[in-house]
Coordinates of C-alpha atoms and ligand atoms in Angstrom, one line a residue:
X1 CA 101.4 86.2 1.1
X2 CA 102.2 83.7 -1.7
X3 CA 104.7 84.2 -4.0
X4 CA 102.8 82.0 -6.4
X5 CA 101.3 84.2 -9.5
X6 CA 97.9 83.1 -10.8
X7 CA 98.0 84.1 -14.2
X8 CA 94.3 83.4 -14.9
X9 CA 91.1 85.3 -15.3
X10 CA 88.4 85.5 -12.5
X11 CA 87.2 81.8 -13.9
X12 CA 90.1 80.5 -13.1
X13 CA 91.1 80.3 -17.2
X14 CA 94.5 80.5 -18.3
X15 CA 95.9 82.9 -20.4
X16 CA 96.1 81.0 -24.1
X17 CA 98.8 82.6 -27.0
X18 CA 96.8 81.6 -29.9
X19 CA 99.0 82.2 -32.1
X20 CA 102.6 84.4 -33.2
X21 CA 103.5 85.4 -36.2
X22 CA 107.0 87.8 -37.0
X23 CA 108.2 89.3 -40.3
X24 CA 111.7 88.1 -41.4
X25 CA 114.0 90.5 -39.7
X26 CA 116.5 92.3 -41.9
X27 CA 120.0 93.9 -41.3
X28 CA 119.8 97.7 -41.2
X29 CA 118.9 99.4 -44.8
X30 CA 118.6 96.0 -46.5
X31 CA 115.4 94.6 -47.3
X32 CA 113.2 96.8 -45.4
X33 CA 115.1 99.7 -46.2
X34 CA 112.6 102.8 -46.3
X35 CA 110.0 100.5 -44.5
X36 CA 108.8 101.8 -41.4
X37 CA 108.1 100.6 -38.2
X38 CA 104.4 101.2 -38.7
X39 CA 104.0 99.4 -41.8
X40 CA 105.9 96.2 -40.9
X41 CA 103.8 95.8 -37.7
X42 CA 100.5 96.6 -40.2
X43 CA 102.2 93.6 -41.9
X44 CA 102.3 91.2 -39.5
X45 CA 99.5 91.6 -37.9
X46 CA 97.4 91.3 -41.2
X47 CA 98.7 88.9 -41.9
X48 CA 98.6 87.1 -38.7
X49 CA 94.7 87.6 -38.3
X50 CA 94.3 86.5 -41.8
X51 CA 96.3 82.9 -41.4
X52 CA 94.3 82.6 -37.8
X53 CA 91.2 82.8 -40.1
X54 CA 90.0 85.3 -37.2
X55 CA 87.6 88.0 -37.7
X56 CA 89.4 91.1 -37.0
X57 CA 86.3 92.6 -35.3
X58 CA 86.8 90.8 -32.6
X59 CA 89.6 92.0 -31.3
X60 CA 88.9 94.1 -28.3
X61 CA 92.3 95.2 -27.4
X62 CA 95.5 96.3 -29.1
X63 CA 98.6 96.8 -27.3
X64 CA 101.8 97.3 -29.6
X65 CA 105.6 99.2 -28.8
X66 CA 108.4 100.8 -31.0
X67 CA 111.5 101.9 -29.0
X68 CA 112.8 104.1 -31.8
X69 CA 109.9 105.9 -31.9
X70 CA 108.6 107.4 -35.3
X71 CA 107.2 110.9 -34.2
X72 CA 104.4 111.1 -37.2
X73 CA 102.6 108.2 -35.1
X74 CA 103.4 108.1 -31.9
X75 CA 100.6 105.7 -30.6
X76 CA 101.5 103.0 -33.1
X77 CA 99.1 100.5 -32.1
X78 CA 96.1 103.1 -32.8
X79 CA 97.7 103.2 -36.2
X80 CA 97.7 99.5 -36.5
X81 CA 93.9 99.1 -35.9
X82 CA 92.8 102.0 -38.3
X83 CA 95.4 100.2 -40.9
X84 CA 94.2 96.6 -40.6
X85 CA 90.4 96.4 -40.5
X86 CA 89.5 95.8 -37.6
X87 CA 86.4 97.5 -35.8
X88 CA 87.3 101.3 -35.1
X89 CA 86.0 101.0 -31.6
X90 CA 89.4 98.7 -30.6
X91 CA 91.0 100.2 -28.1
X92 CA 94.7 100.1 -28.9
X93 CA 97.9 102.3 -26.6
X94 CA 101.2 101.6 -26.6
X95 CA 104.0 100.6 -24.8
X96 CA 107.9 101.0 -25.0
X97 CA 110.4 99.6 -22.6
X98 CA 113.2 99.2 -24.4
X99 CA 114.1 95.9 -25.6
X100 CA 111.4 94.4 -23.8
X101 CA 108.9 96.3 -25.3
X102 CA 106.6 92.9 -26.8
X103 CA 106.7 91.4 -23.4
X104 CA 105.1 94.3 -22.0
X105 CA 102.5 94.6 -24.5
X106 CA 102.1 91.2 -24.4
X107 CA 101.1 91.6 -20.1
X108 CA 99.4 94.4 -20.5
X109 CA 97.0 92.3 -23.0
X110 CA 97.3 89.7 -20.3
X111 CA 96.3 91.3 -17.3
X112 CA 93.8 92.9 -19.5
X113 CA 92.4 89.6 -20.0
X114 CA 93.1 88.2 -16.2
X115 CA 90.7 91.7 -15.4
X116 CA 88.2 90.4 -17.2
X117 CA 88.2 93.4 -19.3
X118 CA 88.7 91.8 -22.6
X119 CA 88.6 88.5 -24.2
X120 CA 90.9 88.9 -26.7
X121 CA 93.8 90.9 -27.8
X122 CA 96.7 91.4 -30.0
X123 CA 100.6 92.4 -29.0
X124 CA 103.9 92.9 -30.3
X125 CA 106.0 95.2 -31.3
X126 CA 108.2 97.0 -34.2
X127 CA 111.4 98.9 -35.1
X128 CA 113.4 99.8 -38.2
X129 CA 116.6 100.7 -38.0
X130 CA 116.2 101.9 -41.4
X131 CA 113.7 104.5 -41.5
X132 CA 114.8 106.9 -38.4
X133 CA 113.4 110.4 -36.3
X134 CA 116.8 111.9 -37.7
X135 CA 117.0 115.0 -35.6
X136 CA 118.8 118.2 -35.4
X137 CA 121.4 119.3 -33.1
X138 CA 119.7 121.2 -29.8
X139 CA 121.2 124.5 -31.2
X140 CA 119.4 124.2 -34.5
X141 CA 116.7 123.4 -32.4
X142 CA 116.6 126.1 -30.8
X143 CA 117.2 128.7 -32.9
X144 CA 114.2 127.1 -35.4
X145 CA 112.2 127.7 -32.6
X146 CA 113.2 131.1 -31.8
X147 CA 112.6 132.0 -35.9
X148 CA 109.5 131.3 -35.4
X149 CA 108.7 134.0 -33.3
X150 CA 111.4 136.7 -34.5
X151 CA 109.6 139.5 -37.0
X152 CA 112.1 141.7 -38.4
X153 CA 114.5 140.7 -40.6
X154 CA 117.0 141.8 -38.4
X155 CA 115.9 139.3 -35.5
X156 CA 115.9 136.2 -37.8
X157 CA 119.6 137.0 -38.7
X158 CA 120.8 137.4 -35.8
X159 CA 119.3 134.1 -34.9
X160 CA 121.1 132.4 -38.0
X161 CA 124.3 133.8 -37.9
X162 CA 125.1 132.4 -33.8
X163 CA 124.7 129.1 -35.9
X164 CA 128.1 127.2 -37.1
X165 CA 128.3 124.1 -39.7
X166 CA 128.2 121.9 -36.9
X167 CA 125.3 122.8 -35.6
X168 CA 123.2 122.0 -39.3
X169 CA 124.7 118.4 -39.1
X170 CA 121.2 115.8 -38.8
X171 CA 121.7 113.9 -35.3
X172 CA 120.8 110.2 -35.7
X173 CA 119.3 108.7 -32.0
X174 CA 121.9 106.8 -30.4
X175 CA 122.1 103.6 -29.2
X176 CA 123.0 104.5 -26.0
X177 CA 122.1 105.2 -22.3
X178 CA 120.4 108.6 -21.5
X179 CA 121.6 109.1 -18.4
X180 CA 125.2 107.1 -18.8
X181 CA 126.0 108.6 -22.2
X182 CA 127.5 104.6 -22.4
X183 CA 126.2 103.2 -25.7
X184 CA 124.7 99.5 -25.3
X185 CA 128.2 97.8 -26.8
X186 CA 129.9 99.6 -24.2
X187 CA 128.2 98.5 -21.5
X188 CA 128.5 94.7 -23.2
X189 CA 132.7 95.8 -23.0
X190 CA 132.5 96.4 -19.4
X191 CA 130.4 93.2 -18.7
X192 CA 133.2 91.5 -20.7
X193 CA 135.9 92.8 -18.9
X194 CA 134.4 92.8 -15.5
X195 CA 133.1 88.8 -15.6
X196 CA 136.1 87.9 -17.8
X197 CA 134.4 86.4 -20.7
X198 CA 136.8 85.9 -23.3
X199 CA 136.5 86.6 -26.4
X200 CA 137.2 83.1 -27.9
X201 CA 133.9 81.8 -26.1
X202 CA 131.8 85.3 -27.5
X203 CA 132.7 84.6 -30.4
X204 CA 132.0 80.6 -30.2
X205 CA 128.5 81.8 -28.6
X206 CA 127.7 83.7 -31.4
X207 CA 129.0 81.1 -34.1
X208 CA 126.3 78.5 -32.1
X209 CA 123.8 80.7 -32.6
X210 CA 124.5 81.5 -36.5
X211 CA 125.0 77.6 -37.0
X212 CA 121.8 76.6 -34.9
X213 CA 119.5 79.2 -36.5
X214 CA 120.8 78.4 -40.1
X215 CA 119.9 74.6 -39.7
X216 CA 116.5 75.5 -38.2
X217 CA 115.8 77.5 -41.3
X218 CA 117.2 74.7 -43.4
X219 CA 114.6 72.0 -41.4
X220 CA 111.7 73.8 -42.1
X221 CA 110.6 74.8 -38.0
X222 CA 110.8 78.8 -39.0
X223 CA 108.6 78.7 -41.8
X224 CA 104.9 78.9 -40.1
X225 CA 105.8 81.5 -37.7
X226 CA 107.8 83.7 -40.0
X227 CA 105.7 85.3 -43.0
X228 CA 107.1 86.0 -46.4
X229 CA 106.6 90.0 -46.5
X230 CA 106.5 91.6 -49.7
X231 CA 108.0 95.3 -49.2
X232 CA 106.2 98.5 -50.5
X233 CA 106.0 99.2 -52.9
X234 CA 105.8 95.5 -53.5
X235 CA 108.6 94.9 -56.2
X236 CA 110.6 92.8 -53.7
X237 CA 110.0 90.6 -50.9
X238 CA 111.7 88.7 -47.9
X239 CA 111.2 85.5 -47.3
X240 CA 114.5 84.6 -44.8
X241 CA 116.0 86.3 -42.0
X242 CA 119.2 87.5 -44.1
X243 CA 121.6 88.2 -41.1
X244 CA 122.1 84.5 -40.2
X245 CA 125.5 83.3 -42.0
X246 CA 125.0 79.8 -43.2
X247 CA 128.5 77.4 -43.1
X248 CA 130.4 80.4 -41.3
X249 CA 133.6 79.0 -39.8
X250 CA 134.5 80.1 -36.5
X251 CA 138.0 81.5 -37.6
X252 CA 136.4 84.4 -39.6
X253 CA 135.0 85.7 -36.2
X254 CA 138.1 85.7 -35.2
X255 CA 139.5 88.3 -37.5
X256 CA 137.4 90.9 -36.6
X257 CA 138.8 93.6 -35.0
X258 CA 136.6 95.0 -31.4
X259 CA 134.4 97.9 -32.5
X260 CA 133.8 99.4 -29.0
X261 CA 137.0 99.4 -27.2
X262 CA 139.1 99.4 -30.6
X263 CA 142.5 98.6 -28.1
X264 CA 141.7 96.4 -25.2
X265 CA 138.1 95.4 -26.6
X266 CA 136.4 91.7 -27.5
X267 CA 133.1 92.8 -28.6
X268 CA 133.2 92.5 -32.5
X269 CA 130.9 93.1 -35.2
X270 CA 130.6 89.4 -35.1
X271 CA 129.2 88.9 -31.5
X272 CA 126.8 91.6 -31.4
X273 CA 123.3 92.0 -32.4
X274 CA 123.2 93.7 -35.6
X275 CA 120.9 96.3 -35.7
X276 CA 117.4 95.3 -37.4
X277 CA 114.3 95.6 -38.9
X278 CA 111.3 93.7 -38.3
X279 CA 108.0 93.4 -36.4
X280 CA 106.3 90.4 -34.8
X281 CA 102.9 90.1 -32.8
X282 CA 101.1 87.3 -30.9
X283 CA 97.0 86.9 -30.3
X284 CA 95.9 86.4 -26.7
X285 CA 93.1 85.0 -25.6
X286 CA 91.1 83.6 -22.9
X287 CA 91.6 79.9 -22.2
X288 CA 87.4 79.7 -22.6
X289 CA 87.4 81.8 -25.6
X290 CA 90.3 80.3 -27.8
X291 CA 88.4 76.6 -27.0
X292 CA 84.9 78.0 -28.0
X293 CA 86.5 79.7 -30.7
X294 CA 87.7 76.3 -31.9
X295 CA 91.7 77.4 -31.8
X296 CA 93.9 75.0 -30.3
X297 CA 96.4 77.5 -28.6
X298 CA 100.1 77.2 -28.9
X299 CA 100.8 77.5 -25.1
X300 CA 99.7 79.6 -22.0
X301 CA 101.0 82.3 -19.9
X302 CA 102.6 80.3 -16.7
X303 CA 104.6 83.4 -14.9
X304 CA 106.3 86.7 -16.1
X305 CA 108.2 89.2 -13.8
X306 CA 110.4 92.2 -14.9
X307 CA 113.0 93.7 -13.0
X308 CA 115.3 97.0 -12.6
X309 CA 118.4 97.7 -11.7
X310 CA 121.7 100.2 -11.8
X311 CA 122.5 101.5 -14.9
X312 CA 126.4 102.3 -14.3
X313 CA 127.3 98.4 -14.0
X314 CA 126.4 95.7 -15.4
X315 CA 123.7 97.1 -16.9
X316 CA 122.3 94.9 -19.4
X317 CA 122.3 92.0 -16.6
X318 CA 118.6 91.6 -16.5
X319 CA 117.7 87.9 -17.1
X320 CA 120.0 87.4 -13.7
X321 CA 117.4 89.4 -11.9
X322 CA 114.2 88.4 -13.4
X323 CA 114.8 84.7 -14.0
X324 CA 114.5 83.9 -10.3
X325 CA 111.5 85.8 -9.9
X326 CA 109.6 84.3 -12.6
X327 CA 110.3 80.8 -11.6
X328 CA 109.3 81.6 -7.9
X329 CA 106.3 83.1 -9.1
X330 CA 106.1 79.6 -11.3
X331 CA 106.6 77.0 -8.1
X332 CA 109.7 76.3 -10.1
X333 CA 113.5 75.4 -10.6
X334 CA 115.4 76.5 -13.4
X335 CA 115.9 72.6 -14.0
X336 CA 112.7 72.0 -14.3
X337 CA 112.2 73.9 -17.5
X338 CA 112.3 72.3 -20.9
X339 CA 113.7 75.1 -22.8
X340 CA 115.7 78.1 -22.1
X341 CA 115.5 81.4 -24.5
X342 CA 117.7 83.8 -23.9
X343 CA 118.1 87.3 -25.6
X344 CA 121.3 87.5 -27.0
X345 CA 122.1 91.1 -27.4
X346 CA 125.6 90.3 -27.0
X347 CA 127.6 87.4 -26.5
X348 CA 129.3 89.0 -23.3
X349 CA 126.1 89.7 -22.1
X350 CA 124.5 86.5 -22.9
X351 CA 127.5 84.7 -21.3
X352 CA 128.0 86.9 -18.0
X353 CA 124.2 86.2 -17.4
X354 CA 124.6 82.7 -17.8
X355 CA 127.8 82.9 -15.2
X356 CA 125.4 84.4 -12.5
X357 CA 122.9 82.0 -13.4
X358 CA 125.5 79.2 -11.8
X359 CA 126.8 81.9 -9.2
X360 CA 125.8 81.1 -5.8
X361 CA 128.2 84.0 -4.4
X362 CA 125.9 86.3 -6.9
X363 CA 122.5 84.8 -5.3
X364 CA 123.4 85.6 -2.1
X365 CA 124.8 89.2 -2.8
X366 CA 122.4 90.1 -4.8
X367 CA 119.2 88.5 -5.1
X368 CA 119.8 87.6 -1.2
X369 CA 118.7 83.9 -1.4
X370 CA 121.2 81.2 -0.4
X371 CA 121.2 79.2 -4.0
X372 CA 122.3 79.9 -6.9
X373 CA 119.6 80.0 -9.8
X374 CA 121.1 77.1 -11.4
X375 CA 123.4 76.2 -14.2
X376 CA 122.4 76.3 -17.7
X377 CA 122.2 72.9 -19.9
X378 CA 123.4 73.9 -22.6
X379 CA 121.3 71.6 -24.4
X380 CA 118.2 73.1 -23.5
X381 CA 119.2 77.1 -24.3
X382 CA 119.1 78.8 -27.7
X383 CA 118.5 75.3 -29.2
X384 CA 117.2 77.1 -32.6
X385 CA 120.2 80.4 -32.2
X386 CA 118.9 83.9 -31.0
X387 CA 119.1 87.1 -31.8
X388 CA 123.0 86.8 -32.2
X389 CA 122.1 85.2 -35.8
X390 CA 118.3 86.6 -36.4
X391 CA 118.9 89.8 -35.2
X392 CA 117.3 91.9 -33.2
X393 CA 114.6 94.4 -33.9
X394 CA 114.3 96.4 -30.5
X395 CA 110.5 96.0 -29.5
X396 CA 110.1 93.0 -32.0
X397 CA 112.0 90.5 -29.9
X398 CA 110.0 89.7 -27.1
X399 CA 107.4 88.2 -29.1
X400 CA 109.5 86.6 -31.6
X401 CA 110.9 84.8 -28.1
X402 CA 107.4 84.0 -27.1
X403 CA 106.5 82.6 -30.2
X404 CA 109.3 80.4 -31.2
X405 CA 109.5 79.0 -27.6
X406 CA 105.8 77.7 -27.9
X407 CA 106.3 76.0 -31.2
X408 CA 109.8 74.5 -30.2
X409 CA 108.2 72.9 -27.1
X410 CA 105.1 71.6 -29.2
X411 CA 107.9 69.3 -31.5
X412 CA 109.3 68.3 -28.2
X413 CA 105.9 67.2 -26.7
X414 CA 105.1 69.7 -24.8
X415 CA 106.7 71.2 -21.3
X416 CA 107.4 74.8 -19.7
X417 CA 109.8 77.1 -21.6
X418 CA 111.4 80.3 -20.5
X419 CA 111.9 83.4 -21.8
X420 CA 114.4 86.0 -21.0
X421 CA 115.4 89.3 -22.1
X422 CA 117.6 92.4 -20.9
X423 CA 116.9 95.6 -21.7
X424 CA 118.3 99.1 -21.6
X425 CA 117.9 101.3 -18.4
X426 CA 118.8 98.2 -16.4
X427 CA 115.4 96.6 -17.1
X428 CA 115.2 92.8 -17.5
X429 CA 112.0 91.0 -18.3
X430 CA 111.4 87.2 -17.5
X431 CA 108.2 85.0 -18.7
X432 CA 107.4 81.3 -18.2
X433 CA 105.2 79.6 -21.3
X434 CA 103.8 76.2 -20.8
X435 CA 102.8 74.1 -23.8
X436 CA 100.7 70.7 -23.8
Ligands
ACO1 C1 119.1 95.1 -24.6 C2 119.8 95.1 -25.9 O1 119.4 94.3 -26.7 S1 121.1 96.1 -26.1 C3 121.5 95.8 -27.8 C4 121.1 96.9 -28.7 N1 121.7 96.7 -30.0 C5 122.8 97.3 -30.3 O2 123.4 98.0 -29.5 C6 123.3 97.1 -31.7 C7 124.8 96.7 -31.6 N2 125.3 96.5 -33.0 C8 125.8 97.5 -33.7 O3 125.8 98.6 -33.2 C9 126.5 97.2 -35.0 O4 126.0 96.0 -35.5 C10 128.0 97.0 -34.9 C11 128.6 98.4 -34.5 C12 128.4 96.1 -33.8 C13 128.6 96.5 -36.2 O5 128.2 97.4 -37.2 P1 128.8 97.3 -38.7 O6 130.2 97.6 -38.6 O7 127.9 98.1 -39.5 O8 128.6 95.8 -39.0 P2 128.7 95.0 -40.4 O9 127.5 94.1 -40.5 O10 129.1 95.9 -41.5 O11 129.9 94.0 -40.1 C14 131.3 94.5 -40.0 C15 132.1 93.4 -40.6 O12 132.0 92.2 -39.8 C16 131.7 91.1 -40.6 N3 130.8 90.2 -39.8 C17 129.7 90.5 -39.2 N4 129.2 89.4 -38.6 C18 130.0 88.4 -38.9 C19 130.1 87.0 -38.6 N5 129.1 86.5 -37.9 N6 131.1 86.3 -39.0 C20 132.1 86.9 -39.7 N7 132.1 88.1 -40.1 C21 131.1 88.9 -39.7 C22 130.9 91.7 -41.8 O13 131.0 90.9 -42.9 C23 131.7 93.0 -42.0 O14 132.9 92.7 -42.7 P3 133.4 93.7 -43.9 O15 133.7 95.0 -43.2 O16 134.5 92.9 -44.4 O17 132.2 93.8 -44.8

């Protein structure tokens, strides 16, 4: 068997990404404060079928993810097709895999396409970290439950008075692993600490990124894929990502004290994601369609692979594991690529990926192939920042990656980008673009 992927449909077409489009993203309970994650991706993707001057009726598929999920619509994409005009009869589900949530949705509308079963579909994804399922503790839970069915008086106090102050307090959902109890900047600690990733080069990681993403802002390249959203109830509106620090010096990063081992720690404030609001989306089409359409796509699906492993160690090591699968699946070397985009959820994440991108001893141990996946040029990864500086919207980031790769590699000419993201319960997502 091949280990070659043929991402086409049954005429041998590629898989076209017409177009992407994301909101800016916003540090928590800031400009989309009170927004929810329904009506920022009803934003975007409005807004992204109205600049692609394409008929909403035609989309036959809608696949869309939120990893904090908002329990009054709990198959947001449905939501998204009743709230955006298109016909009623679009099929629409979604997806969530943590923070690779848009690069699911956006295979899922791919191998939708490869089946044959559509033409053209819509993906992406959206979370606010503003507007939250605040919950209640499991005793409150419980004993609501049991209130329900008590009759007498009697019965309902009993059930009120087992309950202490504690248990009224709202829970917020955590950050964190289910089955580890370790929350994600915990994990980044260990990763730190195990791969020796000082804190001098986090922080220098995370000031590149700030710097980078700033000037690309200040040149004009974010301003075609990033809409201006004006925020219910339409008295304000965001026209800039607002976490990216323009002119930061590197010595302010410095002074930050480590917020998840407060003693021994080096993950700040600083070089972490902060958490985000925002919502991004991408149409897919058909090579044959997009052309007889008239669209002139911004680049095609090459390869994508995800992969899964432990969640006790090293857990948000993805890219290392997916990387090397997508670029087999591609015919490729990582030196072949033109561009390299890497999810930064942390900067000891980001760096301890790129350490066993150069490890040979970590190819052989664990991906059980003699070389090692290669070193990264520098010049080729992050070259516009990541989500260090933008942020970093759970299921939003995928296709903001997607998106911003394609259009960075149509100023350079053209050439194969990847894409790269962990993701929470040891997942890690990999996808190859190619742009003519
Ligand atoms: C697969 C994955 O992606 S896993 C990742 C999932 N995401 C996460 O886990 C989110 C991780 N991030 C977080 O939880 C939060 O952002 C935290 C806990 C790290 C920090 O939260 P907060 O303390 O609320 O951050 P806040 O924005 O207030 O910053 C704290 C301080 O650092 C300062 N600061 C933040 N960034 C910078 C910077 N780049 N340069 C200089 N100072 C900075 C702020 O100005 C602030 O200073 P102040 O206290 O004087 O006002």
């Amino acid at each position: 068997m091949s280990d070659r992927q043929q991402v086409t449909n049954a005429r041998g077409e590629r898989i076209a990404i017409v177009a992407g489009l994301r909101t800016p993203f916003a540090k928590q309970a800031t400009a989309f404060h009170g927004v929810s994650a329904l009506d920022m991706g009803k934003m975007v993707v409005n807004e992204l079928l109205s600049r692609s001057e394409l008929d909403p009726k035609l989309i036959e598929q809608l696949v869309y993810g939120q990893v904090v999920q908002m329990p009054a619509a709990p198959n947001i994409a449905r939501e998204i097709v009743l709230g955006t005009g298109m016909n009623l009869h679009t099929d629409a589900y979604s997806v969530t895999r943590a923070c690779a949530t848009s690069f699911q949705s956006t295979v899922n509308i791919a191998e939708s396409i490869m089946t044959g079963n559509i033409e053209i579909g819509i993906a992406g994804g959206s979370d606010s970290s503003s507007v939250l399922p605040i919950g209640v503790s499991r005793k409150l839970a419980h004993a609501l439950v049991d209130l329900n069915k008590a009759r007498t008086l009697g019965q309902k106090w009993n059930i009120v008075r087992r309950l202490g102050f504690k248990d009224l307090l709202p829970v917020p959902p955590a950050v964190a692993e289910y089955s580890t109890g370790l929350s994600m900047g915990q994990t980044a600690e260990q990763m730190a600490k195990s791969h020796g990733i000082s804190r001098a080069d986090q922080d220098a990681l995370a000031h590149r990124s700030h710097t980078l993403a700033s000037q690309s802002w200040n040149e004009g390249k974010l301003k075609d894929e990033v809409m201006v959203a004006h925020v219910p109830p339409y008295k304000s509106f965001i026209e800039r990502d607002n976490n990216i620090r323009d002119n930061s010096s590197l010595e302010s990063y410095a002074k930050l004290r480590p917020v998840f081992d407060r003693k021994h720690g080096s993950v700040t404030a600083a070089n972490s994601t902060p958490l985000t609001d925002g919502a991004s989306a991408v149409i897919l089409m058909s090579e044959g369609r997009a052309k007889a359409l008239g669209y002139t796509p911004i680049g095609y699906i090459k390869s994508y692979a995800f992969s899964a492993i432990d969640v006790w160690q090293d857990m948000l090591m993805g890219p290392s594991y997916a990387t090397p699968l997508a670029l087999k699946r591609a015919g490729m070397q990582l030196e072949d690529l033109t561009l390299i985009e890497m999810h930064e959820a942390f900067a000891a994440q980001t760096l301890a990926n790129m350490k066993m991108f150069a490890s040979k001893k970590f190819a052989e141990e664990k991906l059980g192939q003699s070389r090692a996946i290669g070193e990264i040029d520098m010049s080729k990864f992050n070259v516009l920042g990541g989500s260090l500086a933008y942020g970093h919207p759970f299921a939003a980031t995928g296709t903001r990656l997607i998106t911003q790769v394609c259009n960075e590699l149509k100023r350079r000419g053209g050439g194969t980008g990847l894409t790269t993201a962990c993701a929470a319960g040891g997942l890690g997502v990999a996808m190859i673009v190619e742009v003519e």
